[in-house]
XYZ file of C-alpha atoms in Angstrom:
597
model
C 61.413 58.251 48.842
C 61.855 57.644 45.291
C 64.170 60.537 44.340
C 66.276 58.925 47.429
C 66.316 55.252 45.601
C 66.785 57.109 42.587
C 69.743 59.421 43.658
C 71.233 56.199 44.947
C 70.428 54.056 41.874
C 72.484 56.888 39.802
C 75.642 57.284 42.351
C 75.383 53.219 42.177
C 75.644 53.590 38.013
C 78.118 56.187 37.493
C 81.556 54.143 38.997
C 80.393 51.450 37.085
C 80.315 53.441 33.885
C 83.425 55.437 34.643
C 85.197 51.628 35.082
C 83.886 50.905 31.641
C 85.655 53.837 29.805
C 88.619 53.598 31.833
C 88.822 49.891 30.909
C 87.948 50.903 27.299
C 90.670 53.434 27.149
C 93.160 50.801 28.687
C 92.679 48.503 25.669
C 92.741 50.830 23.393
C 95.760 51.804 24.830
C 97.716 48.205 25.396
C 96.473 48.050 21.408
C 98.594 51.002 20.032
C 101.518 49.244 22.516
C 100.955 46.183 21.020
C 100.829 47.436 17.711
C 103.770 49.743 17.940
C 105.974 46.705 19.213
C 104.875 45.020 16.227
C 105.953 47.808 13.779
C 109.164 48.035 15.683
C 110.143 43.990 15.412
C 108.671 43.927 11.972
C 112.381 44.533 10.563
C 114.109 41.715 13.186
C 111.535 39.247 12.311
C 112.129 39.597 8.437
C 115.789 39.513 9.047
C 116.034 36.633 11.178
C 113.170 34.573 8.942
C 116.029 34.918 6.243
C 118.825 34.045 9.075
C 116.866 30.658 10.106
C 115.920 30.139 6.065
C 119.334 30.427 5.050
C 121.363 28.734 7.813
C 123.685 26.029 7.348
C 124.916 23.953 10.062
C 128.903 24.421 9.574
C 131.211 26.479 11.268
C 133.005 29.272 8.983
C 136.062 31.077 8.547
C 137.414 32.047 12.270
C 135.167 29.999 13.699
C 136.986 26.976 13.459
C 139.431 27.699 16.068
C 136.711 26.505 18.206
C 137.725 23.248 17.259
C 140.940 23.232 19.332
C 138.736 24.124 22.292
C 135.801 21.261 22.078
C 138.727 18.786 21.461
C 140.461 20.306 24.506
C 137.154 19.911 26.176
C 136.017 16.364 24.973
C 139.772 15.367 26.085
C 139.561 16.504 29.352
C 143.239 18.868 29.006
C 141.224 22.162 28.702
C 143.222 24.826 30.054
C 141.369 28.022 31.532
C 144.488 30.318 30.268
C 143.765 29.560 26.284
C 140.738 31.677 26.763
C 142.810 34.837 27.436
C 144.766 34.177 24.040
C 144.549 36.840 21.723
C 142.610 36.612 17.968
C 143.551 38.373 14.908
C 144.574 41.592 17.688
C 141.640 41.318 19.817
C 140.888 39.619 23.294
C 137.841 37.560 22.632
C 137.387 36.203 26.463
C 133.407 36.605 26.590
C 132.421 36.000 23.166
C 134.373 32.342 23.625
C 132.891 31.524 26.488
C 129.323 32.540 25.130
C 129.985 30.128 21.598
C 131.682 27.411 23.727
C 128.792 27.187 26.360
C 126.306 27.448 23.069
C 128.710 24.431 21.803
C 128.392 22.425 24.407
C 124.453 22.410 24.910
C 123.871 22.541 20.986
C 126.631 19.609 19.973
C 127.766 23.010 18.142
C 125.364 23.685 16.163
C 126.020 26.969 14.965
C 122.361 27.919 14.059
C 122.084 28.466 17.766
C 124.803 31.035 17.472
C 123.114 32.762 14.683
C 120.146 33.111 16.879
C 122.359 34.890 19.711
C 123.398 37.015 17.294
C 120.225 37.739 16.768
C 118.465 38.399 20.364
C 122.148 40.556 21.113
C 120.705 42.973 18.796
C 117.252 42.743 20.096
C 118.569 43.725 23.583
C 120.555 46.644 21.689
C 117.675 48.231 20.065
C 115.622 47.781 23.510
C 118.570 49.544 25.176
C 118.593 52.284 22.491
C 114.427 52.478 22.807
C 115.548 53.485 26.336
C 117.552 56.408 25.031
C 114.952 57.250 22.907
C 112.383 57.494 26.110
C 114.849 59.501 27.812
C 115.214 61.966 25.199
C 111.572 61.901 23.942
C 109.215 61.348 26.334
C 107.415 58.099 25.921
C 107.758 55.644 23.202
C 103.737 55.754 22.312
C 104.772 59.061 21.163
C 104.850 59.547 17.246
C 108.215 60.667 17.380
C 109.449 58.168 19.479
C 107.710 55.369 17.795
C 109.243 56.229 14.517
C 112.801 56.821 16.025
C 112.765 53.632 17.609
C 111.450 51.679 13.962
C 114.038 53.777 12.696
C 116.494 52.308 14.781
C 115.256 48.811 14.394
C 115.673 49.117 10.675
C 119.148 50.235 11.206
C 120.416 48.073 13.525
C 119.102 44.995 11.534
C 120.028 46.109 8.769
C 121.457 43.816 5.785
C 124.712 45.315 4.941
C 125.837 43.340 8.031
C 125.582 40.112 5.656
C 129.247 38.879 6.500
C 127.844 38.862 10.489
C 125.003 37.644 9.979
C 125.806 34.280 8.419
C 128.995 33.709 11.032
C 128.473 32.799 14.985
C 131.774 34.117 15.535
C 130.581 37.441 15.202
C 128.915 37.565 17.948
C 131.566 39.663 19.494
C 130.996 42.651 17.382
C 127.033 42.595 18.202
C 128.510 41.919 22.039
C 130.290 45.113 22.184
C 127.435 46.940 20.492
C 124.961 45.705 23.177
C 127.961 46.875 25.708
C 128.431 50.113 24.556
C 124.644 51.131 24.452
C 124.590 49.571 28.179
C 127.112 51.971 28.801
C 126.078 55.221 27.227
C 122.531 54.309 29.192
C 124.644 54.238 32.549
C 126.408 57.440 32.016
C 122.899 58.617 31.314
C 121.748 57.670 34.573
C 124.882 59.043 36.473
C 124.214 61.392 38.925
C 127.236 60.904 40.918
C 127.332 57.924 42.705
C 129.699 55.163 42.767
C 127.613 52.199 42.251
C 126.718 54.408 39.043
C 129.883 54.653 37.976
C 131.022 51.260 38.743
C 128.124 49.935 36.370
C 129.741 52.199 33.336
C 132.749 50.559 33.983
C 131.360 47.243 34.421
C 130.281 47.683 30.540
C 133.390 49.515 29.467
C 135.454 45.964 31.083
C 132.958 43.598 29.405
C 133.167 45.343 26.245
C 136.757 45.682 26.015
C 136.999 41.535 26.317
C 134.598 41.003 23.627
C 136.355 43.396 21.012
C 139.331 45.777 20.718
C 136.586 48.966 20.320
C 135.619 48.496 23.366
C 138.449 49.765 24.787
C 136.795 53.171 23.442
C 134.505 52.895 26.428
C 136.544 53.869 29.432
C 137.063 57.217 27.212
C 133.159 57.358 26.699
C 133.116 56.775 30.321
C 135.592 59.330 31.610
C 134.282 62.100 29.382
C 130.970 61.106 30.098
C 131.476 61.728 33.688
C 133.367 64.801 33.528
C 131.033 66.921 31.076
C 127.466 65.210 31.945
C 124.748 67.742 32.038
C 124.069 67.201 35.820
C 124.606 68.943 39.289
C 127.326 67.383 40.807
C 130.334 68.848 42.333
C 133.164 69.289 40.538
C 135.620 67.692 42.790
C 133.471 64.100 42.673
C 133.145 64.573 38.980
C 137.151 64.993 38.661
C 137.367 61.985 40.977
C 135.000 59.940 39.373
C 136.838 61.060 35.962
C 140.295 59.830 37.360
C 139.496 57.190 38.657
C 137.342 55.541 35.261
C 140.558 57.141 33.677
C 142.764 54.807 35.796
C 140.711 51.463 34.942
C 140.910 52.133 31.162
C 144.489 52.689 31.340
C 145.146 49.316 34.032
C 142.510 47.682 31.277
C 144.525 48.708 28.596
C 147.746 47.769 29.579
C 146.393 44.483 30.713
C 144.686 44.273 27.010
C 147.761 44.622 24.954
C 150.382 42.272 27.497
C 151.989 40.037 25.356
C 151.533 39.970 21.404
C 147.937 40.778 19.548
C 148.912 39.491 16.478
C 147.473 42.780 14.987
C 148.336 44.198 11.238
C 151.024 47.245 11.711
C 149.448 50.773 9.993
C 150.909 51.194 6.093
C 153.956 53.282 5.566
C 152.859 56.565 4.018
C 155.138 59.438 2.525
C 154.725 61.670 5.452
C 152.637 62.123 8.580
C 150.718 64.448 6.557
C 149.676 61.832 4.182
C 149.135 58.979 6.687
C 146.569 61.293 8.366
C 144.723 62.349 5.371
C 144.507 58.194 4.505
C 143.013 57.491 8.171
C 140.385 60.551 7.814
C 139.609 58.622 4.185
C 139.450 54.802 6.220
C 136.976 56.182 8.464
C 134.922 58.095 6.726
C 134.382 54.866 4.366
C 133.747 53.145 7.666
C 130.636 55.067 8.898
C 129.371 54.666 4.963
C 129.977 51.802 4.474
C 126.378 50.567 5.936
C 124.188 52.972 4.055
C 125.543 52.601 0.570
C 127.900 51.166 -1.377
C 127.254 52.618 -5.003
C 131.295 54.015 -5.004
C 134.114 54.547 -2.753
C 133.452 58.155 -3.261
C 129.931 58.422 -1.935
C 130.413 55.944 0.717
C 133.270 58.276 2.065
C 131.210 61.194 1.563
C 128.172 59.894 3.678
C 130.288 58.598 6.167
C 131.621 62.007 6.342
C 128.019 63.666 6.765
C 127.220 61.367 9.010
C 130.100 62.122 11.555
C 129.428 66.428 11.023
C 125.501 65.526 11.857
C 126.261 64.066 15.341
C 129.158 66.982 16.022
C 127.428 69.814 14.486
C 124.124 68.778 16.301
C 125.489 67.805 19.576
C 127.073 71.407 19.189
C 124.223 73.585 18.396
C 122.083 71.933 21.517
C 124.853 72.388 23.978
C 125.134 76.120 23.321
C 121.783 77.553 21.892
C 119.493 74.819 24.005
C 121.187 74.450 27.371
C 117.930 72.591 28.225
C 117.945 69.820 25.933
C 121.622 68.951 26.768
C 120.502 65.497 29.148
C 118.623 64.460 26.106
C 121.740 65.303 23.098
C 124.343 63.978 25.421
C 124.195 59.820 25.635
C 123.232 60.728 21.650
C 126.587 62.113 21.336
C 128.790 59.539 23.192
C 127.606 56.986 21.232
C 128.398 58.427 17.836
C 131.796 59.006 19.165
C 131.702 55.443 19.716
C 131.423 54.609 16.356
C 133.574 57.311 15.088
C 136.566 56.297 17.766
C 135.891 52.309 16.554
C 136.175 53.079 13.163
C 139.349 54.781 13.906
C 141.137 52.179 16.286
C 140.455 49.977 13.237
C 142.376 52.489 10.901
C 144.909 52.266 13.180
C 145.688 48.468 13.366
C 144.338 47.891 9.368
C 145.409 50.900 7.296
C 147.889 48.558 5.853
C 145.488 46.234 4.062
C 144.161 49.447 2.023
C 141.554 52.042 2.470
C 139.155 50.009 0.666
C 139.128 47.867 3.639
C 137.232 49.622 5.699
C 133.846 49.047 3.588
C 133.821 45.632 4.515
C 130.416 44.162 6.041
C 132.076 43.233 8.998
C 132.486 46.625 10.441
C 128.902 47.571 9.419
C 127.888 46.464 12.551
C 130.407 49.276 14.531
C 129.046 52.107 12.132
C 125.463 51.491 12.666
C 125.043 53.227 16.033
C 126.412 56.044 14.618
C 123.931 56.243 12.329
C 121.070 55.956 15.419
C 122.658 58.665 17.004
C 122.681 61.095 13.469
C 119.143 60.003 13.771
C 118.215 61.450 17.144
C 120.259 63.852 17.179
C 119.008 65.609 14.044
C 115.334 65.151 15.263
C 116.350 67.053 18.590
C 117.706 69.782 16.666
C 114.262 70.044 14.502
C 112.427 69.819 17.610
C 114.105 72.089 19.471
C 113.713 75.192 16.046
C 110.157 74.369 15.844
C 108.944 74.541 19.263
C 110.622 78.038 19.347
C 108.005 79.512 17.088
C 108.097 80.135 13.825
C 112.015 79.663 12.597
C 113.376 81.034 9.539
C 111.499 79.805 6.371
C 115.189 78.614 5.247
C 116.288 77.044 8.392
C 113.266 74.905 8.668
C 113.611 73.689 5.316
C 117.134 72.850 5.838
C 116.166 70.493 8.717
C 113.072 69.094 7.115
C 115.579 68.130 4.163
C 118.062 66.639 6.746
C 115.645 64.648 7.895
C 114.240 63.263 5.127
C 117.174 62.942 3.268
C 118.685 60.549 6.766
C 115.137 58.745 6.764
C 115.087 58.272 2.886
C 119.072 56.852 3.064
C 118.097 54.736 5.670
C 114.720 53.086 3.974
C 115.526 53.112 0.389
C 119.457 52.829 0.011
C 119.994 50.238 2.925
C 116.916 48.472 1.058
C 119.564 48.287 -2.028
C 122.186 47.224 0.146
C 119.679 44.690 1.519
C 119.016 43.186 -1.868
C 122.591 42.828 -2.520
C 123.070 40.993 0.669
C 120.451 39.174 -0.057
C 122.231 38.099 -2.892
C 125.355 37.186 -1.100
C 123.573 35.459 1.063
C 122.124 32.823 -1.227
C 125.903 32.529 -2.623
C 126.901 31.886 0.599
C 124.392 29.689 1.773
C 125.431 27.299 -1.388
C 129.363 27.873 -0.530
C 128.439 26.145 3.087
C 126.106 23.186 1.703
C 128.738 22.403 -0.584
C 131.599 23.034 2.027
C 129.684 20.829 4.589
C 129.206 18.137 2.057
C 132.546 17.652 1.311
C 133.441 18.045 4.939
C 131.212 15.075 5.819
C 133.486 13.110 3.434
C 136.404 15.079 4.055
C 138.843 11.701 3.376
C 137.835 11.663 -0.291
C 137.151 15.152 -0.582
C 139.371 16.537 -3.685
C 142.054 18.752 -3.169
C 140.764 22.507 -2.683
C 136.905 21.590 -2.010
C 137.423 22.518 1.459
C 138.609 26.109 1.346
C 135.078 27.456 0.846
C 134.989 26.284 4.811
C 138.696 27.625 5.897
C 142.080 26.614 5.507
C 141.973 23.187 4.517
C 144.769 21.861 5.840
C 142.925 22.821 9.279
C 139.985 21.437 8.278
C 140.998 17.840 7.219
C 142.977 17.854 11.174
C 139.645 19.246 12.598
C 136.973 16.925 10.872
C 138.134 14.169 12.394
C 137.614 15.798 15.781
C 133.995 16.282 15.175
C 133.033 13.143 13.280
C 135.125 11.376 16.736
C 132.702 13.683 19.460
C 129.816 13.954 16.888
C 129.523 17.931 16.613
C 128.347 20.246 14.038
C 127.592 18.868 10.896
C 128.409 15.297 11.538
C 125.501 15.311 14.283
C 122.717 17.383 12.160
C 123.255 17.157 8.780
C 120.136 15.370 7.306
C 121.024 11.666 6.103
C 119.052 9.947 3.336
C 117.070 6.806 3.878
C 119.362 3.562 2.136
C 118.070 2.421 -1.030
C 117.373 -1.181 -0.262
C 114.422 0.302 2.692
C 112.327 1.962 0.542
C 109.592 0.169 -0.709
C 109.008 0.506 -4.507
C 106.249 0.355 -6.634
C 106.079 -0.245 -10.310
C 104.721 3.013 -11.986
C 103.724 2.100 -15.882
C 103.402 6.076 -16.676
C 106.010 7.483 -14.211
C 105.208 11.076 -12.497
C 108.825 12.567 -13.837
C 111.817 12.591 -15.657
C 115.438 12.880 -15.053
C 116.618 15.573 -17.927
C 120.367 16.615 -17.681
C 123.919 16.289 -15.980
C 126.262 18.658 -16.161
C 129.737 20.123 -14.182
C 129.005 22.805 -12.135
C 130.330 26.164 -13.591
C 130.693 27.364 -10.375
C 132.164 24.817 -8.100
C 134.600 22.399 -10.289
C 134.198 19.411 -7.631
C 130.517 19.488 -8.084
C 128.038 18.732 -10.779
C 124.587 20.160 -11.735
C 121.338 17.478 -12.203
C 118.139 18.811 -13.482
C 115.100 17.213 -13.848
C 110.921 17.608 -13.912
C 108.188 16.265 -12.576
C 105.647 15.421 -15.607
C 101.965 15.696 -14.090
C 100.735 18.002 -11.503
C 99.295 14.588 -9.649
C 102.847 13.614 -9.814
C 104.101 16.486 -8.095
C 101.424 16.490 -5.520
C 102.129 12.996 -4.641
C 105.521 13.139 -4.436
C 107.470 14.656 -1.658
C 111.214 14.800 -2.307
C 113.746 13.791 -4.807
C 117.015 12.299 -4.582
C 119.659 12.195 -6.808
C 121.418 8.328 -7.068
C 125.078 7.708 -8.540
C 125.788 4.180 -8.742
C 124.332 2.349 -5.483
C 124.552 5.074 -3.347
C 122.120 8.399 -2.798
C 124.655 11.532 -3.425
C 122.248 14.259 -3.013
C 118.743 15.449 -2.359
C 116.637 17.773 -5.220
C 115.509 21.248 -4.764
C 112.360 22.707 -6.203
C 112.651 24.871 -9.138
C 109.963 27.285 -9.917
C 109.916 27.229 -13.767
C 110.159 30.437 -15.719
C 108.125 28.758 -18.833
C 104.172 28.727 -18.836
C 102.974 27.397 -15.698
C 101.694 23.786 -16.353
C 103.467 23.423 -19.786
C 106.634 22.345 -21.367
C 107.280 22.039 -25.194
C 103.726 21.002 -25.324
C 103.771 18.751 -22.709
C 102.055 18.560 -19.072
C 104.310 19.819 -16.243
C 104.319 19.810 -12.529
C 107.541 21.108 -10.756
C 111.063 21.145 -11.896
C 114.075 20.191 -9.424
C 118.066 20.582 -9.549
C 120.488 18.835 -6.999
C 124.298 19.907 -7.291
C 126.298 16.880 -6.415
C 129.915 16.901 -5.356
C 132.607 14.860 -6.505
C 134.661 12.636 -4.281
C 137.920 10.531 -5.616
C 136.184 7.625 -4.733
C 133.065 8.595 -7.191
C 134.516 8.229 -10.975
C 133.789 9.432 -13.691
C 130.920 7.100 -16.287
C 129.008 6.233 -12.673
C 125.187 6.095 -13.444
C 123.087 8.687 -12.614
C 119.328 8.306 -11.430
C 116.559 10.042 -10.149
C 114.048 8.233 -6.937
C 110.662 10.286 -6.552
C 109.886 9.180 -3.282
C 105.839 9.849 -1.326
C 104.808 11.768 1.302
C 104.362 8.849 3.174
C 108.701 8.973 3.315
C 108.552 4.907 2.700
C 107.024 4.480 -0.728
C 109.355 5.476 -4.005
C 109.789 5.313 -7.847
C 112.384 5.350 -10.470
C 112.333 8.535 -12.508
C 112.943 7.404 -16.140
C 116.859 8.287 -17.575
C 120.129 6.859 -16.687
C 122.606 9.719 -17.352
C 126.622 9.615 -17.123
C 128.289 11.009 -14.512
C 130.805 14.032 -15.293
């Protein structure tokens, strides 16, 4: 009777216990998820914290030919057709829709743009994390976990800058999210139409976002017609002809009427012409991992291209078994390689040089994913063989490192300079948008940080009139006569010096300090006064002297406004400092009355 209860007791125990460690081992293993995901993002999430820090609320460069289109809009004689015309040599159709429906639920605010430039490469990297899984095996593998943090530190990486800081952009990281959709769909082809019809889907989408996408319908036909799969070879050459078809309809359709693009240069001979394209896009894939020299850039860029050929090579004929996992690694780099060569095509005439601009960084970085993969394949596929030749082993383990290495350490270079640009950038725009907000007695030339200004001074008055962009968020200080002031016999600060800007000749620098570390505690914000009206607001300084001290006396933070100069500000006006509380209502005069420039 009791060994019954007992036998019972123990088969009643034993689920209950094996729950328990299954349970156990399904936290532990939604923890390494969670924690790879983090490692993954951690790249994204410092970039777009610098975005969102940086970001200035005013359109730039291109941009501004959304101006014509809000007014269009706001007037009611928007015509469907002007979305078909062609920009600078490329049909923009999605990426206008995508900024003008952003326009019209943001009153433009082109922060919101930023932040689609943003999630497009989020969606590209999970895309490419989908490659990786297909090639790898799962991504809580160690190699797939570091090729996809690999990838996320590529694809968000800094030497993007000029992209990063412009919503127009968007088309570039549009047709990167495209053409990853569309490598993943000839990846999944196993030879039925709908399959197809998805590729082309992409390849269409991508071709009206940006002229590289045109390179699709190749990707797509050659995808098709050489894919690793069983499929007879009469629906392959069907399938082939028939993407072949749509590119060449698309195609036709894409260049109708005039693109506005830049002709190639005229070279000695065909000979020479060729060797200067070769040069253009081998500085093209470079460009985003270094730029140290012309030289080196064209030499990586060069590497970087033979990696993804001599790879893709190798695994086709000595591993016949790992050709489904080399071949959507292989179509993309072509991708990159065929982009950076339609560009040649149209922009050889503007110089070689051209090509290492940070606006095409964004076209050479999947090129870069696929070295990536690719390379790791290959060292896969020699070490699970045995033992490989001692020299061929460290070959690979030198490619490797030497790809993971130019990836962390010289793109964190790059990143540093950006960085730097960025900052310079992010004062070009505050300035530009001040002077926009006054653009009637804005000086001559203070606009062309922005665009042309003879666009600009037709266009502000279309967004002051319907409220848009900077003339709807731009922060506005609080009028002098509603503070409420308080007589301060020691006051917390001091207003030091005013001097012309060295770098902006329609602006002027103001410096100042707060004098007691109770002072600076209490008070929240400065702004800079010239004659009866508030001109600017004060950053914080941190101060490169001894913390606490200056020229023996007690000091709390130091601040610095630049403010611009307008025709209707002269020359002689007085210049004061207002300390104002943290209560926003409450303020003080700073002591010193200083001349305006």
């Amino acid at each position: 009777m009791d060994q019954g209860v007992s036998s019972r007791s123990e088969r009643a125990v034993e689920p209950a216990g094996e729950l328990s460690a299954k349970r156990s081992h399904a936290g532990r293993r939604w923890g390494l998820v969670a924690l790879l995901i983090a490692l993954v993002l951690a790249p994204g999430l410092r970039t777009g914290w610098m975005i969102w820090r940086n970001a200035v609320n005013v359109p730039l460069w291109d941009e501004w030919v959304l101006a014509d289109f809000l007014r269009t809009l706001g007037d009611g004689t928007f015509r469907l057709e002007s979305l078909w015309s062609p920009h600078n040599g490329h049909r923009v159709l999605l990426p206008r829709l995508v900024l003008l429906g952003l326009a019209k639920l943001s009153s433009w605010d082109v922060r919101w743009e930023l932040t689609a430039n943003w999630l497009f490469v989020l969606l590209t990297l999970a895309l490419c994390a989908r490659l990786v899984r297909g090639s790898f095996g799962p991504l809580t593998t160690r190699m797939s976990a570091g090729l996809t943090f690999l990838a996320s530190l590529i694809l968000y990486s800094w030497s993007q800058h000029d992209n990063w800081i412009s919503g127009w952009q968007v088309q570039i990281f549009m047709v990167n999210c495209l053409a990853v959709s569309c490598v993943l769909a000839i990846q999944c082809w196993r030879g039925a139409w709908h399959q197809l019809l998805l590729a082309l889907a992409c390849a269409v989408a991508g071709a009206f976002c940006f002229g590289s996408g045109l390179v699709l319908f190749f990707l797509v036909a050659l995808g098709v017609s050489v894919a690793p799969v069983e499929v007879p070879w009469k629906r392959r050459a069907t399938h082939a002809g028939f993407a072949a078809i749509v590119g060449v309809l698309a195609a036709k359709l894409y260049v109708s009427g005039s693109l506005g693009a830049d002709a190639p240069t005229q070279a000695d001979s065909s000979l020479s012409l060729a060797l200067l394209l070769v040069e253009y896009v081998c500085g093209f894939l470079g460009g985003p991992i270094t730029r140290s020299g012309w030289s080196l850039t064209v030499g990586i860029g060069a590497a970087g291209a033979s990696f993804v050929v001599l790879c893709s090579l190798w695994l086709w004929w000595k591993r016949p078994t790992l050709r489904a996992s080399a071949w959507p690694w292989f179509l993309l780099g072509c991708y990159s390689i065929a982009s950076a060569a339609s560009a040649g095509v149209t922009r050889l005439g503007l110089g070689v040089e051209q090509a290492w601009s940070p606006r095409y960084a964004t076209l050479a970085l999947p090129l870069w994913v696929s070295a990536l993969c690719l390379v790791a394949l290959t060292w896969r596929a020699m070490w699970w063989r045995g033992k490989p030749h001692l020299a061929l082993l460290a070959t690979w383990a030198t490619v490797v490192g030497w790809l993971s290495l130019e990836t962390m350490f010289l793109s964190r270079v790059a990143s540093r300079q950006s960085l730097e640009q960025l900052h310079f950038y992010r004062r070009d725009l505050e300035h530009g948008a001040a002077m926009l907000l006054r653009f009637p007695s804005a000086p001559p030339g203070s606009l062309e940080l922005l665009f042309t200004e003879s666009y600009l001074r037709d266009a502000a008055p279309v967004l002051s009139r319907f409220k848009l962009s900077v003339f709807k968020g731009w922060p506005h200080w609080p009028e002098i006569s509603a503070l409420d002031w308080i007589d301060d016999p020691s006051p917390p600060g001091v207003l030091e010096t005013v001097a012309p800007d060295p770098q902006y000749q329609t602006c002027a620098i103001v410096r100042g300090h707060l004098g007691t570390e109770v002072g600076a505690k209490a008070i929240e914000r400065v702004l800079i006064v010239v004659g009866d009206e508030v001109a600017a607001e004060a950053k914080w300084k941190a101060s490169k002297e001894t913390p606490g001290r200056r020229n023996g006396a007690q000091v709390g933070r130091s601040f610095e406004a630049h403010v611009p100069r307008f025709t209707d500000r002269p020359a002689g006006a007085p210049v004061r400092a207002v300390g104002v509380f943290k209560d926003g209502r409450r303020a003080v005069w700073l002591p010193g009355s200083l001349a305006f420039p």
